[in-house]
mmCIF file of C-alpha atoms and ligand atoms in Angstrom:
data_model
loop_
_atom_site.group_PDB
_atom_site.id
_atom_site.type_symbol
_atom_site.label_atom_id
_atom_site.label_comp_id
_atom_site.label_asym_id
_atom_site.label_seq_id
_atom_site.Cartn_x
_atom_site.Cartn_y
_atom_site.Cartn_z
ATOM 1 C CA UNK A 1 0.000 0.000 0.000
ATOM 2 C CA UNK A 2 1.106 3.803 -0.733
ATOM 3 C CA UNK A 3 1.450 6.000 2.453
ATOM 4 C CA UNK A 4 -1.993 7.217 1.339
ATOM 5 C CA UNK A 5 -3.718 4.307 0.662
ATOM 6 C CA UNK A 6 -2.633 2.934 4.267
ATOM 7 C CA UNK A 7 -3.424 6.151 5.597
ATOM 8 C CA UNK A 8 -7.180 6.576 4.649
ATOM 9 C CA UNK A 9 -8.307 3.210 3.743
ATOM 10 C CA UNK A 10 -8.122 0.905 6.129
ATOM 11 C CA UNK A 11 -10.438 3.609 8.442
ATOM 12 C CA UNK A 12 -13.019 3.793 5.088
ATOM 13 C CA UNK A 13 -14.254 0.862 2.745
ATOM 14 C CA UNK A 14 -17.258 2.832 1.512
ATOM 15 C CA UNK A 15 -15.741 1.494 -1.834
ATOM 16 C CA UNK A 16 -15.919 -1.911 -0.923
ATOM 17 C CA UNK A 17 -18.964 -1.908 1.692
ATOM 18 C CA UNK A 18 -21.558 -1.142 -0.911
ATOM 19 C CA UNK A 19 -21.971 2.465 0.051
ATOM 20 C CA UNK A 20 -20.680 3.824 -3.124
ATOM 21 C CA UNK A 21 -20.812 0.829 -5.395
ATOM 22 C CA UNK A 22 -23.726 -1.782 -6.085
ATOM 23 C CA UNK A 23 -21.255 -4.249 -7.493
ATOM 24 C CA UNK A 24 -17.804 -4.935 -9.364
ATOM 25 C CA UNK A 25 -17.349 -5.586 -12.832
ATOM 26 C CA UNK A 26 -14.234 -7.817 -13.764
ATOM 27 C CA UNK A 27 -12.152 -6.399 -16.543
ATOM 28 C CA UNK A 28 -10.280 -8.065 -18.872
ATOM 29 C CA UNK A 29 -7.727 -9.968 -17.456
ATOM 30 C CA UNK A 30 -8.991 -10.927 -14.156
ATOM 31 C CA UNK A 31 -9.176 -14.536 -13.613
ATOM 32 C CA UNK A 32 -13.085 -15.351 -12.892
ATOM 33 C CA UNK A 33 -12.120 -18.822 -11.514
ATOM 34 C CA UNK A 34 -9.055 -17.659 -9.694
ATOM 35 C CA UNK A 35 -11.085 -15.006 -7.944
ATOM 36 C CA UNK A 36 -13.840 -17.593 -7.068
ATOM 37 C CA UNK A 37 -11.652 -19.701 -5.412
ATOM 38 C CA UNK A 38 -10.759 -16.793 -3.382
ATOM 39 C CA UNK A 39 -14.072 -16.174 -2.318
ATOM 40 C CA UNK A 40 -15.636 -14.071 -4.472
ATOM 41 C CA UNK A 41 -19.091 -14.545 -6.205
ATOM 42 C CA UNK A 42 -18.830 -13.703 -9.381
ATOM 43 C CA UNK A 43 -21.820 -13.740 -11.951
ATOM 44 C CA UNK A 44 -22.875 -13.140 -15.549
ATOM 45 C CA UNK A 45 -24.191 -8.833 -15.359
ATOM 46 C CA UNK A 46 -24.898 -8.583 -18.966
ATOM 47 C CA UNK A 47 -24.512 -11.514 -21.283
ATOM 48 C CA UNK A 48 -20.707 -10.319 -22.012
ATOM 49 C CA UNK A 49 -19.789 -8.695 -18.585
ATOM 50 C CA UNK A 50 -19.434 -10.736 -15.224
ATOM 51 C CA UNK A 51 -18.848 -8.594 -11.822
ATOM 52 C CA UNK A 52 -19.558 -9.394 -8.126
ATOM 53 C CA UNK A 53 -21.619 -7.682 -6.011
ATOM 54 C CA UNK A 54 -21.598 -5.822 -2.694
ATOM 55 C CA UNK A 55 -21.084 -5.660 0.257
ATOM 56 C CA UNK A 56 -17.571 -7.169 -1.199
ATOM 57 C CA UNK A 57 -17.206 -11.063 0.413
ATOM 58 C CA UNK A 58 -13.535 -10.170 1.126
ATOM 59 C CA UNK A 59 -13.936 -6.779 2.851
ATOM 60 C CA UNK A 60 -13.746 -7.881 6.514
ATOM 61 C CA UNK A 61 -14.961 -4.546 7.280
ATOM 62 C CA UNK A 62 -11.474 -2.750 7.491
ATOM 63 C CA UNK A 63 -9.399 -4.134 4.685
ATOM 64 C CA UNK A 64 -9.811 -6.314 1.319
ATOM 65 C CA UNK A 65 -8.697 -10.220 2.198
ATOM 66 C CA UNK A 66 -7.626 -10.664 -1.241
ATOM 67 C CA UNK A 67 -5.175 -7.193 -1.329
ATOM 68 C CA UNK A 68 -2.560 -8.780 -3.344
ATOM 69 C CA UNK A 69 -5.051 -10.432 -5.494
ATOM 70 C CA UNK A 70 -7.742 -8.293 -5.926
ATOM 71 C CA UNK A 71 -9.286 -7.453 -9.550
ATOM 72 C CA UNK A 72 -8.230 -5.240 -11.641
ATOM 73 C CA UNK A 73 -11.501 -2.261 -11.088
ATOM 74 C CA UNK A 74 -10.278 -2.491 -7.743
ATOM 75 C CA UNK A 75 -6.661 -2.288 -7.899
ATOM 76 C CA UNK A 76 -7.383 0.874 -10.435
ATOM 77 C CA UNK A 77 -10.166 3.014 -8.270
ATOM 78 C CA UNK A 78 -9.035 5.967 -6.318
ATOM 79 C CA UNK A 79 -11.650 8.167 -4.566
ATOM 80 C CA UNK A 80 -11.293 11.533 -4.892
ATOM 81 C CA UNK A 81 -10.430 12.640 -1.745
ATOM 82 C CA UNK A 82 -7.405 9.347 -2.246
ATOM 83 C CA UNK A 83 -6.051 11.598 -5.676
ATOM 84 C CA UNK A 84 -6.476 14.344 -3.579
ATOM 85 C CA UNK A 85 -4.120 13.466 -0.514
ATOM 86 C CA UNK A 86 -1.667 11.660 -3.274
ATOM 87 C CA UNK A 87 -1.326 14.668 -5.045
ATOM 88 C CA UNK A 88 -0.904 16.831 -1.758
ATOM 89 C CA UNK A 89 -4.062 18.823 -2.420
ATOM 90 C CA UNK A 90 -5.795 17.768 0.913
ATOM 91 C CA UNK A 91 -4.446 16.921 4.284
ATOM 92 C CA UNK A 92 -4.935 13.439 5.198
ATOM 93 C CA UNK A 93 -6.630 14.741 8.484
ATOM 94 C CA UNK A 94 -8.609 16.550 6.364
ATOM 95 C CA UNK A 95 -10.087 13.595 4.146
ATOM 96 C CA UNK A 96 -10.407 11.017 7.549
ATOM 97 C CA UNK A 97 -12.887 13.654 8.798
ATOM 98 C CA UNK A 98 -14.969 13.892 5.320
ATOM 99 C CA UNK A 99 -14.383 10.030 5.284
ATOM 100 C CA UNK A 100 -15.871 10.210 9.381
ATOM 101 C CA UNK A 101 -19.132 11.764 7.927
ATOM 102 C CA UNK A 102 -19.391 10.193 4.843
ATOM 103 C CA UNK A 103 -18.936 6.763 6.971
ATOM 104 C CA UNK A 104 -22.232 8.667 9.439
ATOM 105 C CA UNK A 105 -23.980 9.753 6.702
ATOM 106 C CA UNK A 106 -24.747 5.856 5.333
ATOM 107 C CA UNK A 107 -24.515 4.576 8.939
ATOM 108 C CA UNK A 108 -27.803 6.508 9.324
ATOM 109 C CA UNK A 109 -28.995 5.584 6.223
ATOM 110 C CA UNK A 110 -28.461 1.889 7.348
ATOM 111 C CA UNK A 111 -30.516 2.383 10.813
ATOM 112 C CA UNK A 112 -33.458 3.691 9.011
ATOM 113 C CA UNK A 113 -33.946 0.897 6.516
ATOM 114 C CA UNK A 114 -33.489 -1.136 9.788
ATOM 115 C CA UNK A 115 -36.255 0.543 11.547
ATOM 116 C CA UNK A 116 -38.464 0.022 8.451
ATOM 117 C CA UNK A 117 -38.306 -3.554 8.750
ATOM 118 C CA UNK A 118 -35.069 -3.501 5.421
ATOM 119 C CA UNK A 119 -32.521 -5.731 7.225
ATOM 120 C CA UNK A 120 -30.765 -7.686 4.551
ATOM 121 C CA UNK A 121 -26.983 -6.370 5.666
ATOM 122 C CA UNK A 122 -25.453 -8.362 2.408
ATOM 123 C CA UNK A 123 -27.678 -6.329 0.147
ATOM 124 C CA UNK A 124 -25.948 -3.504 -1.761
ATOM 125 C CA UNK A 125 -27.335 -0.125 0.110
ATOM 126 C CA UNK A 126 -28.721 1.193 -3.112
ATOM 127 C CA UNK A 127 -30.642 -2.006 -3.772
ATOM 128 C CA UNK A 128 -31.789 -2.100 0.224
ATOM 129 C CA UNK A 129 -33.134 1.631 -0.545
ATOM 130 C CA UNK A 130 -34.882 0.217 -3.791
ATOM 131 C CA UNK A 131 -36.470 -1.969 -1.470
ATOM 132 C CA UNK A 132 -37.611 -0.457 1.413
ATOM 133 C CA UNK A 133 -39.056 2.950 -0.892
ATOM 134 C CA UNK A 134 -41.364 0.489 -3.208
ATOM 135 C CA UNK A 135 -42.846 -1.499 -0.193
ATOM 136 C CA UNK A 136 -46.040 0.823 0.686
ATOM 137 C CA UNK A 137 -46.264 3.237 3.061
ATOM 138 C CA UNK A 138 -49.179 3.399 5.369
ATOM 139 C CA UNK A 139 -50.034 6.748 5.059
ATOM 140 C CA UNK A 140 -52.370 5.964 8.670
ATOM 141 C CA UNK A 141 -49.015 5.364 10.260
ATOM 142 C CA UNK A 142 -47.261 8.307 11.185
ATOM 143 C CA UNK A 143 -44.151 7.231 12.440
ATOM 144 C CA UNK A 144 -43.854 4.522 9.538
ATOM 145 C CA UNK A 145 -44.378 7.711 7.051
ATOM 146 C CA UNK A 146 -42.173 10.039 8.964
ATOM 147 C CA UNK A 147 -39.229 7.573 8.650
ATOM 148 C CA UNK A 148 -39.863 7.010 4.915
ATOM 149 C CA UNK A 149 -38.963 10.831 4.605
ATOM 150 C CA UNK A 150 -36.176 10.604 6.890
ATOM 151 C CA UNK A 151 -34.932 7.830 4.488
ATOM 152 C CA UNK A 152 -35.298 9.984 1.618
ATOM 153 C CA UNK A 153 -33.455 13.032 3.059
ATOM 154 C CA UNK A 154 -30.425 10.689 4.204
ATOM 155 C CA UNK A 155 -30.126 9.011 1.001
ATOM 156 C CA UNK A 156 -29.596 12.624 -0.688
ATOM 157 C CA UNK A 157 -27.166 13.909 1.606
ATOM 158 C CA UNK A 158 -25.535 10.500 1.535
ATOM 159 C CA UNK A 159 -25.334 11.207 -2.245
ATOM 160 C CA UNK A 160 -24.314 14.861 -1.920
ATOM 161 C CA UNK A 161 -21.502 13.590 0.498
ATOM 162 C CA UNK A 162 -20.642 11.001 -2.155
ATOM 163 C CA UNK A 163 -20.472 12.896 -5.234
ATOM 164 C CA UNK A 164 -18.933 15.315 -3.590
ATOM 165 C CA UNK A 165 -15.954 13.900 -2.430
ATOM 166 C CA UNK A 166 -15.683 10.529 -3.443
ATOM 167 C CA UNK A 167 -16.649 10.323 -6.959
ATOM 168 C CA UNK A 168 -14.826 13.488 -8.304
HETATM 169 S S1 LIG B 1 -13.436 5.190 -0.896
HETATM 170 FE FE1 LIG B 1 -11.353 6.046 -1.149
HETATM 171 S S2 LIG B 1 -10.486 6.264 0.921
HETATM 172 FE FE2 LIG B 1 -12.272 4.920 1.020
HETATM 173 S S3 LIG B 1 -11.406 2.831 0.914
HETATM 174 FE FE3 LIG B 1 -12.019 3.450 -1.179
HETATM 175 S S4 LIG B 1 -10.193 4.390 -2.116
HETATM 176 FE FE4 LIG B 1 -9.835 4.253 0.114
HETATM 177 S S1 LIG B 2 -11.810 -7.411 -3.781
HETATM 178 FE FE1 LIG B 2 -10.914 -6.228 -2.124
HETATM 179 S S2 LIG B 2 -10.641 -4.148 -2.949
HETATM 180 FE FE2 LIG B 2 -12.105 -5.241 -4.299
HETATM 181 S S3 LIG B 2 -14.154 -4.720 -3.489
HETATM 182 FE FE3 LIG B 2 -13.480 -6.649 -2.513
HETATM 183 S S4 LIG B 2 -12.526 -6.017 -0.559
HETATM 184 FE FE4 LIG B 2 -12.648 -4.209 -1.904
#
């Protein structure tokens, strides 16, 4: 790992957890049946394109299990604020504390889909979200209502958090 790398993201994984990706497609030259072995469940996306979804298998909720073997999407994605510390733009202190709220942000996100009955942890967080908004809401149940809106406000400034400093 780079100085940076080791700096920020062993206290991050948002791009492994699900919270910024749904899944990961392999790119030529990753070996499907290598990275099966290794514990990752890898399936057909399109009829040409295979990828594995998330939350990753081989995140253990700090760092990848596979580091040395990972694929190649993986081994090529930097976050933003990651380019940003490399190239000396941002102060790593800087990007742990955008990486702290980011890290709230979907933790807060994940209690409300818990308190509206959405509890499938190894679901990706956008498909959970999917989920819980198309079951209906009983418009007779206040608190059931109120959280659906609570859901909706921490998904967008989940996304704001995201877009803005993670997928720039
Ligand atoms: S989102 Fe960025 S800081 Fe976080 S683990 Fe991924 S590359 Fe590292
Ligand atoms: S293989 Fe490793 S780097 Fe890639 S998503 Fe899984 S845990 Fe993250």
């Amino acid at each position: 790992m780079n100085e940076s790398v080791d700096q920020l993201c062993p206290n991050c994984g948002l791009c492994c957890d699900s919270t910024l990706f749904a899944d990961v497609e392999l790119r030529a030259g990753d070996d499907a049946k290598r990275l099966r072995k290794l514990g990752l469940t890898i399936e057909k996306k399109t009829p040409t394109k295979l990828a594995f979804a998330q939350p990753c298998a081989c995140f253990d909720g700090k760092l990848c299990g596979i580091y040395s073997d990972r694929p190649k999407r993986c081994r090529t994605f930097e976050c933003g604020l990651l380019k940003k510390v490399e190239a000396g733009e941002m102060a790593a202190d800087t990007a742990l504390k955008k990486i702290s709220e980011a890290k709230q942000q979907a933790e807060k996100v994940r209690e409300l889909l818990r308190s509206l009955g959405q509890r499938e942890e190894q679901m990706a967080l956008t498909h959970r979200y999917a989920g819980a908004m198309s079951a209906p809401v009983d418009l007779a149940d206040e608190m059931n209502a109120e959280r659906h809106g609570e859901l909706m406000l921490a998904v967008n400034n989940l996304m704001s958090v995201l877009q803005r400093d993670f997928l720039k």
